[in-house]
JSON list of C-alpha atoms in Angstrom, two decimals:
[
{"chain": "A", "resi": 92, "resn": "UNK", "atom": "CA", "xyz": [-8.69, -16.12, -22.94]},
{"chain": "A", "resi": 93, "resn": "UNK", "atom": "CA", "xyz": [-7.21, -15.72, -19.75]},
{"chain": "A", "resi": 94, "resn": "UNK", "atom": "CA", "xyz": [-9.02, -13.19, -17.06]},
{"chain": "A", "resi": 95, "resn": "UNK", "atom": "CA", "xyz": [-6.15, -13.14, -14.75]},
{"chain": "A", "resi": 96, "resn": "UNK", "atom": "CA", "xyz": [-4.49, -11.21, -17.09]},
{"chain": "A", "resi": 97, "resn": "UNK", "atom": "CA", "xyz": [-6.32, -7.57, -16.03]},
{"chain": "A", "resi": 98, "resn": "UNK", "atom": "CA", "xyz": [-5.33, -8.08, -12.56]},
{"chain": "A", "resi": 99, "resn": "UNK", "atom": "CA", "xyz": [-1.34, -8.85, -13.67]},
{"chain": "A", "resi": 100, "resn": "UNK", "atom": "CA", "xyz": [-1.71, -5.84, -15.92]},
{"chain": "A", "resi": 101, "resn": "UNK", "atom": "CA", "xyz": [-3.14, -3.77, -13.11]},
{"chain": "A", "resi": 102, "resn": "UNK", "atom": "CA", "xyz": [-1.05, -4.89, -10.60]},
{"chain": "A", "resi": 103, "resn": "UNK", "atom": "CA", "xyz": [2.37, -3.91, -12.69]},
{"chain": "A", "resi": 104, "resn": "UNK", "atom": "CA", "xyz": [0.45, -0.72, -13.34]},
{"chain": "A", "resi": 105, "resn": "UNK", "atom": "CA", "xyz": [0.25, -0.11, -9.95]},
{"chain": "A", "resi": 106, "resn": "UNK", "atom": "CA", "xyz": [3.75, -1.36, -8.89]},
{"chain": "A", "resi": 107, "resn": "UNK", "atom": "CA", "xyz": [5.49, 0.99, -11.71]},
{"chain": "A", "resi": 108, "resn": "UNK", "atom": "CA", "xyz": [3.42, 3.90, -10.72]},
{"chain": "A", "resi": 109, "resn": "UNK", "atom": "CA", "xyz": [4.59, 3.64, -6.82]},
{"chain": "A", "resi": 110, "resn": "UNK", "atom": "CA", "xyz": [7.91, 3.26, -7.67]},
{"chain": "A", "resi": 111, "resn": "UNK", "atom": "CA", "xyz": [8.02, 5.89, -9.94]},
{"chain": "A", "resi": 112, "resn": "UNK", "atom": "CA", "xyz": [7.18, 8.36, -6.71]},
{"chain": "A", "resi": 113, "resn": "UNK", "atom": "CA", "xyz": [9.23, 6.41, -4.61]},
{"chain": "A", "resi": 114, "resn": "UNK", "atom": "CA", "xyz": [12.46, 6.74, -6.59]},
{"chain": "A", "resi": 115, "resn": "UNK", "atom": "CA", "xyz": [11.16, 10.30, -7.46]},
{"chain": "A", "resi": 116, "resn": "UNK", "atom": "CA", "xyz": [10.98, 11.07, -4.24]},
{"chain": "A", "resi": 117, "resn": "UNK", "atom": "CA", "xyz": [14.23, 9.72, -3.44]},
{"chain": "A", "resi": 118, "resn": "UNK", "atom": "CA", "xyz": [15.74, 12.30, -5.50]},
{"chain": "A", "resi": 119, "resn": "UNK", "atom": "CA", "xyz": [16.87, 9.91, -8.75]},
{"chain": "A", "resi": 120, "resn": "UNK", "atom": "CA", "xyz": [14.67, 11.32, -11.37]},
{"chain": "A", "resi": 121, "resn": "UNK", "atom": "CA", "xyz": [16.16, 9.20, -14.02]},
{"chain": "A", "resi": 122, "resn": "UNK", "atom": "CA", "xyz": [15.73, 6.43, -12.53]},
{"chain": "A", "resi": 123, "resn": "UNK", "atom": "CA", "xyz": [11.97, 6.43, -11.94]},
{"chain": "A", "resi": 124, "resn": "UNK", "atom": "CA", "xyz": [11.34, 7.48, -15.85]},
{"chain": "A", "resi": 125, "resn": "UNK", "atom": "CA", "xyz": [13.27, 4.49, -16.28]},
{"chain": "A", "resi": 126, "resn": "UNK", "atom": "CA", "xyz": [11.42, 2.02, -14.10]},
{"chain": "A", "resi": 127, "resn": "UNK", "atom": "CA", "xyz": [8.30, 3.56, -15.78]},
{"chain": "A", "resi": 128, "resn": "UNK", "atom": "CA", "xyz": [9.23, 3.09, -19.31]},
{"chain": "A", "resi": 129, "resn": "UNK", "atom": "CA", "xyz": [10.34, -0.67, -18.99]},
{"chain": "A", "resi": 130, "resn": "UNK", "atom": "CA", "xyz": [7.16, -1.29, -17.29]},
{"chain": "A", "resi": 131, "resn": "UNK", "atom": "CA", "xyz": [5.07, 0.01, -20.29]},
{"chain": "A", "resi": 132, "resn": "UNK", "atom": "CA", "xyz": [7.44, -1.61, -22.83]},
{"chain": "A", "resi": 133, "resn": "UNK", "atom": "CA", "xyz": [6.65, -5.56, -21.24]},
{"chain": "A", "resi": 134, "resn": "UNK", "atom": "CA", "xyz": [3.15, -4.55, -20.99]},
{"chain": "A", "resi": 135, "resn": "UNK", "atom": "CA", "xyz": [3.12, -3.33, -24.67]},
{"chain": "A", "resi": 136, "resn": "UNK", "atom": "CA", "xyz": [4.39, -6.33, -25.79]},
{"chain": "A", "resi": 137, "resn": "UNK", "atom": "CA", "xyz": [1.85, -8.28, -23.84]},
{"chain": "A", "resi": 138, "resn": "UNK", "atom": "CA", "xyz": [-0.83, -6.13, -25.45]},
{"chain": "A", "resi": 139, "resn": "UNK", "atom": "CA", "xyz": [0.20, -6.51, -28.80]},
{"chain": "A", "resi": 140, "resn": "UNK", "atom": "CA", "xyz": [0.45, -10.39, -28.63]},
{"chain": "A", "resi": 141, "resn": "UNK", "atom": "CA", "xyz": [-3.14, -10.54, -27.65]},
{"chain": "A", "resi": 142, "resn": "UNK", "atom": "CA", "xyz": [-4.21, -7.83, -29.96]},
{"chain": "A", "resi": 143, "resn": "UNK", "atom": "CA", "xyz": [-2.83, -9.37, -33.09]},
{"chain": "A", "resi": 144, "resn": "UNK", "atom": "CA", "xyz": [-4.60, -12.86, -32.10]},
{"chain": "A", "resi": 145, "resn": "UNK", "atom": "CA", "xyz": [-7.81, -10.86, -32.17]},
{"chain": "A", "resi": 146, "resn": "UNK", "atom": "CA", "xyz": [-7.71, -9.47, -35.12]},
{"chain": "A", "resi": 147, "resn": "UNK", "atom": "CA", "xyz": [-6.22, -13.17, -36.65]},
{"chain": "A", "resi": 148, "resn": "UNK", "atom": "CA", "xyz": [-9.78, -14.70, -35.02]},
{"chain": "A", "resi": 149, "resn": "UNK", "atom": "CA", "xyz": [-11.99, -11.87, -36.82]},
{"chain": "A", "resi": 150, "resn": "UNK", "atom": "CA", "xyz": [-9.75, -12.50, -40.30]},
{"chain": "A", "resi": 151, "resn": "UNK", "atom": "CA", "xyz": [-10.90, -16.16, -39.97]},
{"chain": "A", "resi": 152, "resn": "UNK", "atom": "CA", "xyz": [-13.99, -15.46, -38.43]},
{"chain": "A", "resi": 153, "resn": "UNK", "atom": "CA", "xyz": [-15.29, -12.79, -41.43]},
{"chain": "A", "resi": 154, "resn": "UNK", "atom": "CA", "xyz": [-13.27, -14.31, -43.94]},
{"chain": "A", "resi": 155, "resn": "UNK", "atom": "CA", "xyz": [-11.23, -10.97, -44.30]},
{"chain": "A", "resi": 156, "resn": "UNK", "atom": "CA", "xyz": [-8.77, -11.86, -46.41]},
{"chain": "B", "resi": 30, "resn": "UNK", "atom": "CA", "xyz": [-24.86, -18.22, -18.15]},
{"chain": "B", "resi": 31, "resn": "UNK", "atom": "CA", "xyz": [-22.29, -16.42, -20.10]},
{"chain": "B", "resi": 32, "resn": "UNK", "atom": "CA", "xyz": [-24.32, -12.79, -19.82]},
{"chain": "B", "resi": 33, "resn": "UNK", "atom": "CA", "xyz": [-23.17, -12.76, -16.17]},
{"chain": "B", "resi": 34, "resn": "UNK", "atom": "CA", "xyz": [-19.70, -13.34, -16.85]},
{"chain": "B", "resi": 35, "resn": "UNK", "atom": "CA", "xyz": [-19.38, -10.67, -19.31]},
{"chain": "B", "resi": 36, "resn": "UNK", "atom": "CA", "xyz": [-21.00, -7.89, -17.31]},
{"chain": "B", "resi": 37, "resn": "UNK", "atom": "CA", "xyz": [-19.01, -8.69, -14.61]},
{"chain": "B", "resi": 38, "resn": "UNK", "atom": "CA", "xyz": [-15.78, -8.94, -15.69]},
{"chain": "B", "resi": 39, "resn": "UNK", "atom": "CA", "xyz": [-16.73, -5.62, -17.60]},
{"chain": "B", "resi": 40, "resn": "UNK", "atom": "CA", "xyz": [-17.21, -4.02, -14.22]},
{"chain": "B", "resi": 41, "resn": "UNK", "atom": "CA", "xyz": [-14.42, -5.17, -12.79]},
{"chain": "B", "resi": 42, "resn": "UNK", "atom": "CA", "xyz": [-12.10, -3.50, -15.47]},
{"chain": "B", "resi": 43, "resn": "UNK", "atom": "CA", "xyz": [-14.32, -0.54, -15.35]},
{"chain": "B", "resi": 44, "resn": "UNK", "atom": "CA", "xyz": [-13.33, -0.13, -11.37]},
{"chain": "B", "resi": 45, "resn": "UNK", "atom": "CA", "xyz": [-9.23, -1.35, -12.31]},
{"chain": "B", "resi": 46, "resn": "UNK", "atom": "CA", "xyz": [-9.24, 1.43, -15.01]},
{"chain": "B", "resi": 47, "resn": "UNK", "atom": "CA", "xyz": [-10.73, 3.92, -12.38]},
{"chain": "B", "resi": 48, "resn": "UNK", "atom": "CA", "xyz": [-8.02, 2.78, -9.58]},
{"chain": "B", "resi": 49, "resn": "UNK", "atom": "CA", "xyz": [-5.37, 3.01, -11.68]},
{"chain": "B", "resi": 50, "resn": "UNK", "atom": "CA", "xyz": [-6.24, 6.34, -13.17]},
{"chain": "B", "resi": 51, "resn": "UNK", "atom": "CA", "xyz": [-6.41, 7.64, -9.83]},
{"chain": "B", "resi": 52, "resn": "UNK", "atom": "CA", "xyz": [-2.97, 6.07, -9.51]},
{"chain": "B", "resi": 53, "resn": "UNK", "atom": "CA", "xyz": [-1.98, 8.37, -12.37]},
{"chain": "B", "resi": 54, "resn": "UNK", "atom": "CA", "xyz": [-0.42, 5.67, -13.99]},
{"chain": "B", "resi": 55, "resn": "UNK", "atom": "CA", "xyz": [-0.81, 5.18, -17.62]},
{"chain": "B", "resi": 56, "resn": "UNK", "atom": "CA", "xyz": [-1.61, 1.90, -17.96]},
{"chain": "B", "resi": 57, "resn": "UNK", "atom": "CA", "xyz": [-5.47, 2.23, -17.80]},
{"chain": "B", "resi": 58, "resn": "UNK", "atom": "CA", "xyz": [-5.01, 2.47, -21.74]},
{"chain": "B", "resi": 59, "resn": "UNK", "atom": "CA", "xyz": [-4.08, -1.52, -21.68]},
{"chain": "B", "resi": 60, "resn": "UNK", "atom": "CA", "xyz": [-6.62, -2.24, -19.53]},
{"chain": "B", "resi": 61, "resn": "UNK", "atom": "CA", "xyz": [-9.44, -1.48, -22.03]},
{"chain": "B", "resi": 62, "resn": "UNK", "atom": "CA", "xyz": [-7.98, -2.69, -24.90]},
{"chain": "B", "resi": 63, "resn": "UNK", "atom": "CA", "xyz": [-7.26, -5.89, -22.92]},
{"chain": "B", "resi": 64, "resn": "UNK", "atom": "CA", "xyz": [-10.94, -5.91, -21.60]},
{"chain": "B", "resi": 65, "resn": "UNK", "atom": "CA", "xyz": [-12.26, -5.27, -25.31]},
{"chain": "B", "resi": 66, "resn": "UNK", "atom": "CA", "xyz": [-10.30, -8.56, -26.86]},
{"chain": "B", "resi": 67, "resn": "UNK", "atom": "CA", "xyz": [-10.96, -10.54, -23.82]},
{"chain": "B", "resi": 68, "resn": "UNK", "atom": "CA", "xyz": [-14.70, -9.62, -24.06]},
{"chain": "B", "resi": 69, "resn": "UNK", "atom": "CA", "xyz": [-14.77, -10.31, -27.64]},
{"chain": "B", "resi": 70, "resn": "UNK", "atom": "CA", "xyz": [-13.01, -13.55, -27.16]},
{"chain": "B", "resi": 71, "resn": "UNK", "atom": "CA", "xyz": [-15.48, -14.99, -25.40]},
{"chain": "B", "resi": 72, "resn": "UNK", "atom": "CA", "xyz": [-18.58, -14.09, -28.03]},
{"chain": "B", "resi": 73, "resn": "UNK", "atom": "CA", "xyz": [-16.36, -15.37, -30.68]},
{"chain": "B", "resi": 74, "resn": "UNK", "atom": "CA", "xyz": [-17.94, -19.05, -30.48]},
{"chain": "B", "resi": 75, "resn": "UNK", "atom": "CA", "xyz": [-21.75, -17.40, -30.67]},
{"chain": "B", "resi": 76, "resn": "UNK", "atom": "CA", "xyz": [-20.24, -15.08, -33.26]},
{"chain": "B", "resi": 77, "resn": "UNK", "atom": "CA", "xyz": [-19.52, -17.93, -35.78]},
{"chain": "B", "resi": 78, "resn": "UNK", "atom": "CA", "xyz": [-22.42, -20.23, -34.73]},
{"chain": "B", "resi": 79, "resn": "UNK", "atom": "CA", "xyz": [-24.69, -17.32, -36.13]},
{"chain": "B", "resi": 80, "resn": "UNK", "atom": "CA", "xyz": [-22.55, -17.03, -39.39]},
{"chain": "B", "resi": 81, "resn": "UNK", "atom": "CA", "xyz": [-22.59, -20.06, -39.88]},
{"chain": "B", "resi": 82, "resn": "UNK", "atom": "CA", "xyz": [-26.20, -20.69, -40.03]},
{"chain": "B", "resi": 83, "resn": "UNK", "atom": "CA", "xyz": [-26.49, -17.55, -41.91]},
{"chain": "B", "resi": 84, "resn": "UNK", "atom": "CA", "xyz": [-24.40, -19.07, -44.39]},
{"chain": "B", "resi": 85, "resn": "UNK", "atom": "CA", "xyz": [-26.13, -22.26, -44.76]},
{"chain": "B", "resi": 86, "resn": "UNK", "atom": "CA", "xyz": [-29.93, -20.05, -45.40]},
{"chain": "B", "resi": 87, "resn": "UNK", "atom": "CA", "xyz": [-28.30, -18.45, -47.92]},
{"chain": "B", "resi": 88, "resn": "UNK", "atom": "CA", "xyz": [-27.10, -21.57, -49.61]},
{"chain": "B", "resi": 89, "resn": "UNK", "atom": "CA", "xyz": [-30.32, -23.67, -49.17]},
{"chain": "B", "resi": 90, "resn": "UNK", "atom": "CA", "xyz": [-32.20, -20.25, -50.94]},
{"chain": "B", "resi": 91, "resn": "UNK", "atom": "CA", "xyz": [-29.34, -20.36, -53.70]},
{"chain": "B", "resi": 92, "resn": "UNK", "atom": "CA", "xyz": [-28.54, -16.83, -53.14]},
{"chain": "B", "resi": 93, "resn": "UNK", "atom": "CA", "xyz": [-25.52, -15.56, -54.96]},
{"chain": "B", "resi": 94, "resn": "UNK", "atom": "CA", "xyz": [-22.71, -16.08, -52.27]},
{"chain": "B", "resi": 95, "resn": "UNK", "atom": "CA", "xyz": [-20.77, -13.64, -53.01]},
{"chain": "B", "resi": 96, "resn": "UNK", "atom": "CA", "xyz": [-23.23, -10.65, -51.42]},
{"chain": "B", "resi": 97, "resn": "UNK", "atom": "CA", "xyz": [-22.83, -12.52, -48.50]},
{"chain": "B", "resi": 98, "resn": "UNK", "atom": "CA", "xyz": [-19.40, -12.78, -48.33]},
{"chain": "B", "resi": 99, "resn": "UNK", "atom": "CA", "xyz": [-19.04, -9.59, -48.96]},
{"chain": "B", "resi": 100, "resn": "UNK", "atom": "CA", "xyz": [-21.91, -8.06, -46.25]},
{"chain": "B", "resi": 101, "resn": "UNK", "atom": "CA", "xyz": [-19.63, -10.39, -43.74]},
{"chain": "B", "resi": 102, "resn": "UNK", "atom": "CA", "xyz": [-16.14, -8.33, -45.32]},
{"chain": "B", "resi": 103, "resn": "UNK", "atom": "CA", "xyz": [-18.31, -5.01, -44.21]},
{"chain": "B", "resi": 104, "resn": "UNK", "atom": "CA", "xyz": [-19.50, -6.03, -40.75]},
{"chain": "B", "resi": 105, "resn": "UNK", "atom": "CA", "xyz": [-15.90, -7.25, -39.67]},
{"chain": "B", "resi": 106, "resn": "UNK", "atom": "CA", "xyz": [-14.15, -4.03, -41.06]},
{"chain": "B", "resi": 107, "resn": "UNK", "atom": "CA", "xyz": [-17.19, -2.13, -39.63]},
{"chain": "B", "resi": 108, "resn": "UNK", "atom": "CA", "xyz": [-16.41, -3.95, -35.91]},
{"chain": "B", "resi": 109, "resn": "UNK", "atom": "CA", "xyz": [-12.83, -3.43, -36.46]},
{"chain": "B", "resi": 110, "resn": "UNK", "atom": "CA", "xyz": [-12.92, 0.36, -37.12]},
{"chain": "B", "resi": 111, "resn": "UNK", "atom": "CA", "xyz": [-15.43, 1.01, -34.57]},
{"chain": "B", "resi": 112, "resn": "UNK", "atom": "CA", "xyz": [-12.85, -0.84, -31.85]},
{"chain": "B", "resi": 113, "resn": "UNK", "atom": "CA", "xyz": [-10.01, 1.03, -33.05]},
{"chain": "B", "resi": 114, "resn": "UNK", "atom": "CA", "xyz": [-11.76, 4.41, -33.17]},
{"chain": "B", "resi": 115, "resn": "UNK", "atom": "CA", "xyz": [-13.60, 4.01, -29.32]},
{"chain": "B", "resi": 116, "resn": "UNK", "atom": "CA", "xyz": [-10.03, 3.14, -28.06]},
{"chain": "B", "resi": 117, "resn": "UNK", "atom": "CA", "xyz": [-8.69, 6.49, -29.24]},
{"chain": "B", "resi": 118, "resn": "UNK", "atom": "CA", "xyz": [-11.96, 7.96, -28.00]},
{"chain": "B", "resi": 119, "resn": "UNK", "atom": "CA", "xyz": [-11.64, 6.70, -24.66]},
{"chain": "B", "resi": 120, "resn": "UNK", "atom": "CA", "xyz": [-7.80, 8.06, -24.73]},
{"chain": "B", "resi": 121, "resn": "UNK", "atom": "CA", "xyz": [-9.02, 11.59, -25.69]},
{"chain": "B", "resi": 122, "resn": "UNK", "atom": "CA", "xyz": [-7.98, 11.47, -29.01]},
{"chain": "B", "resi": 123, "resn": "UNK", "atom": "CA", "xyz": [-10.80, 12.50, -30.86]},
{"chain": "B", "resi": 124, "resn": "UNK", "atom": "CA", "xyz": [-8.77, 13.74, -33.82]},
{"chain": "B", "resi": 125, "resn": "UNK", "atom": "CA", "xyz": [-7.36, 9.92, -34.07]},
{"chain": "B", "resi": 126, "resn": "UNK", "atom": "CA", "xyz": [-10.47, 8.48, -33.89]},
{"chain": "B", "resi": 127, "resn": "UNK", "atom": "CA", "xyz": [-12.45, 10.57, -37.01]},
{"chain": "B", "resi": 128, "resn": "UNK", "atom": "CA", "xyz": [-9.08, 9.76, -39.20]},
{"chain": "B", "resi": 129, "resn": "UNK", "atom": "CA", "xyz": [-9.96, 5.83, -38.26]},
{"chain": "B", "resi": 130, "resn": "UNK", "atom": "CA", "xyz": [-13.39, 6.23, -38.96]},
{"chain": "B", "resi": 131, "resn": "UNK", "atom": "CA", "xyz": [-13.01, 8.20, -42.24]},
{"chain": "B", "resi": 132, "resn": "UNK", "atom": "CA", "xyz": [-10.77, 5.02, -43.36]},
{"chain": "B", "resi": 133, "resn": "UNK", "atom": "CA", "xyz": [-12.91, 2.46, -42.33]},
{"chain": "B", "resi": 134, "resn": "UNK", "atom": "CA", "xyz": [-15.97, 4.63, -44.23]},
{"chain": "B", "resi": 135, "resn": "UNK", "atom": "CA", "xyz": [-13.75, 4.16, -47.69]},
{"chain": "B", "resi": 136, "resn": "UNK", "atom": "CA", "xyz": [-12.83, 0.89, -47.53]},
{"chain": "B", "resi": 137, "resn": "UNK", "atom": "CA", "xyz": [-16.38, -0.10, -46.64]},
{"chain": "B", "resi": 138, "resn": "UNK", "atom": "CA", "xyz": [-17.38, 1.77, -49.86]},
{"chain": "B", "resi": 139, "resn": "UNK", "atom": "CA", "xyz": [-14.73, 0.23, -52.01]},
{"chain": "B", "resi": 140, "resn": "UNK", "atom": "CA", "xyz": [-16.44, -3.01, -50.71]},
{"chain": "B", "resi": 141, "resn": "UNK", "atom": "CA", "xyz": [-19.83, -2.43, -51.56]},
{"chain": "B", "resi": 142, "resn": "UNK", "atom": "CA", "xyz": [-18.84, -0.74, -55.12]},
{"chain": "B", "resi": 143, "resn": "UNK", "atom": "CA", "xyz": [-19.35, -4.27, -57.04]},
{"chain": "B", "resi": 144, "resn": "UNK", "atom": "CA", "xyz": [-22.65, -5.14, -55.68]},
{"chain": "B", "resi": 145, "resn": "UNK", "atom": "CA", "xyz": [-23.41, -1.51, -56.68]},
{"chain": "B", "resi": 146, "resn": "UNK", "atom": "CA", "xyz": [-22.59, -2.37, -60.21]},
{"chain": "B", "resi": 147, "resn": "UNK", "atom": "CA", "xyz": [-24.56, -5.44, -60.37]},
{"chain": "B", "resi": 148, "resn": "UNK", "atom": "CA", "xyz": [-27.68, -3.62, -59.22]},
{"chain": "B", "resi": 149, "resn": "UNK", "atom": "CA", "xyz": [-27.16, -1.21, -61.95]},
{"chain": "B", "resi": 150, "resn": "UNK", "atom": "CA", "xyz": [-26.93, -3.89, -64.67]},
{"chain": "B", "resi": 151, "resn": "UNK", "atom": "CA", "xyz": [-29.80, -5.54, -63.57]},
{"chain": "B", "resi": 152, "resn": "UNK", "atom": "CA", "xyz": [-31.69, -2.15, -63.68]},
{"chain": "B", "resi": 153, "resn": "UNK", "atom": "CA", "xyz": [-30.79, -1.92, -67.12]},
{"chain": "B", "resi": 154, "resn": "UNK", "atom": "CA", "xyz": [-31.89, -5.51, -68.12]},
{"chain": "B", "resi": 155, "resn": "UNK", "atom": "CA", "xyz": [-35.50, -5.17, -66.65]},
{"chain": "B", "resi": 156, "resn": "UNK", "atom": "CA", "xyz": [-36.18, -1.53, -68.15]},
{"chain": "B", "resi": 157, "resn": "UNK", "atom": "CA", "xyz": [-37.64, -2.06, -71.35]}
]
C-alpha cells in the first residue's frame, strides 16, 4: 500500500480548507461550500476504493465468506 | 525492521490529523481510516503466515477443522467490528459505535451457536 497517499489526502485537505476561507472571505459563500464539498466527494471515493480492498484481504484472509 | 515503519508512519498521521484539525477541515476523518488500512496492510503478510501454521497444527493433531474455521470467522468479524466502532469513536459518535458493537456481539454469537451444540451433545454422550 502506498504511504504517499496521507500526505495527498492531507495536502487536498489543506488546499480545500484555505480556499474555503479564501472564497469565504471574498464574499461568494456558495462558492466555497462548493469547493469544499467536491473536495470531500474525490477524497470519499479514494477512501472507499481502499476501504473495500481491505475488507476483500480480511474475507480471504479469515475465510469470511 | 517493519516495527519501525509502523510506529512511524503512525506518528506521522497522528501529527497530519492534528494539523489538519487545527485547519478545521474535515478531512482528518480520512486520514485515520486511511492510516488504519494502510497499517493493517502491511501486517497482512505476518497475519496469514501465523494462520497458516495454525492451520497446519491443527491438521497434523486431527482436530475437527471446522472449530477452527470457525474461531478464524470470530476473530475477523471481531477485528472488523472493533475497526468500524473506534472510527466512529474517534469521530465522536459514541452512539454509532455501541450500535456497531452490539451487531458485531450477535453475529459473533450466531457463530459460536453450533460449536455450542456440539459441546452439549457430547455432554450428554459421556454422562452415564
Amino acid at each position: 500500500m502506498d504511504i504517499d497517499l496521507i500526505f495527498k489526502i492531507a495536502g487536498i485537505g489543506m488546499v480545500t480548507a484555505v480556499l474555503h476561507t479564501v472564497l469565504s472571505k471574498a464574499g461568494k459563500e456558495e462558492y466555497a461550500y462548493l469547493t469544499t464539498l467536491v473536495g470531500i466527494i474525490i477524497v470519499l471515493g479514494v477512501v472507499i476504493n481502499l476501504v473495500s480492498k481491505l475488507f476483500d484481504n480480511i474475507k480471504v484472509l479469515f475465510r469470511l465468506y | 525492521m517493519e516495527v519501525f515503519q509502523i510506529v512511524g508512519f503512525g506518528l506521522i498521521a497522528t501529527i497530519l490529523v492534528v494539523i489538519l484539525r487545527s485547519v478545521r477541515s474535515d478531512f482528518a476523518i480520512y486520514i485515520s481510516i486511511l492510516a488504519g488500512v494502510i497499517i493493517f496492510s502491511m501486517i497482512i503478510q505476518h497475519l496469514s503466515y501465523i494462520i497458516d501454521t495454525i492451520r497446519d497444527l491443527s491438521r497434523r493433531a486431527n482436530l475437527e477443522i471446522t472449530y477452527f474455521s470457525t474461531i478464524l470467522k470470530i476473530i475477523g468479524t471481531a477485528y472488523i467490528v472493533e475497526f468500524g466502532a473506534q472510527l466512529s469513536r474517534d469521530a465522536g459518535e459514541n452512539s454509532i459505535a455501541m450500535k456497531i458493537e452490539l451487531a458485531g456481539k450477535i453475529i459473533i454469537m450466531t457463530l459460536a451457536i453450533p460449536i455450542l451444540l456440539s459441546l452439549m451433545d457430547l455432554i450428554v454422550k459421556i454422562m452415564p
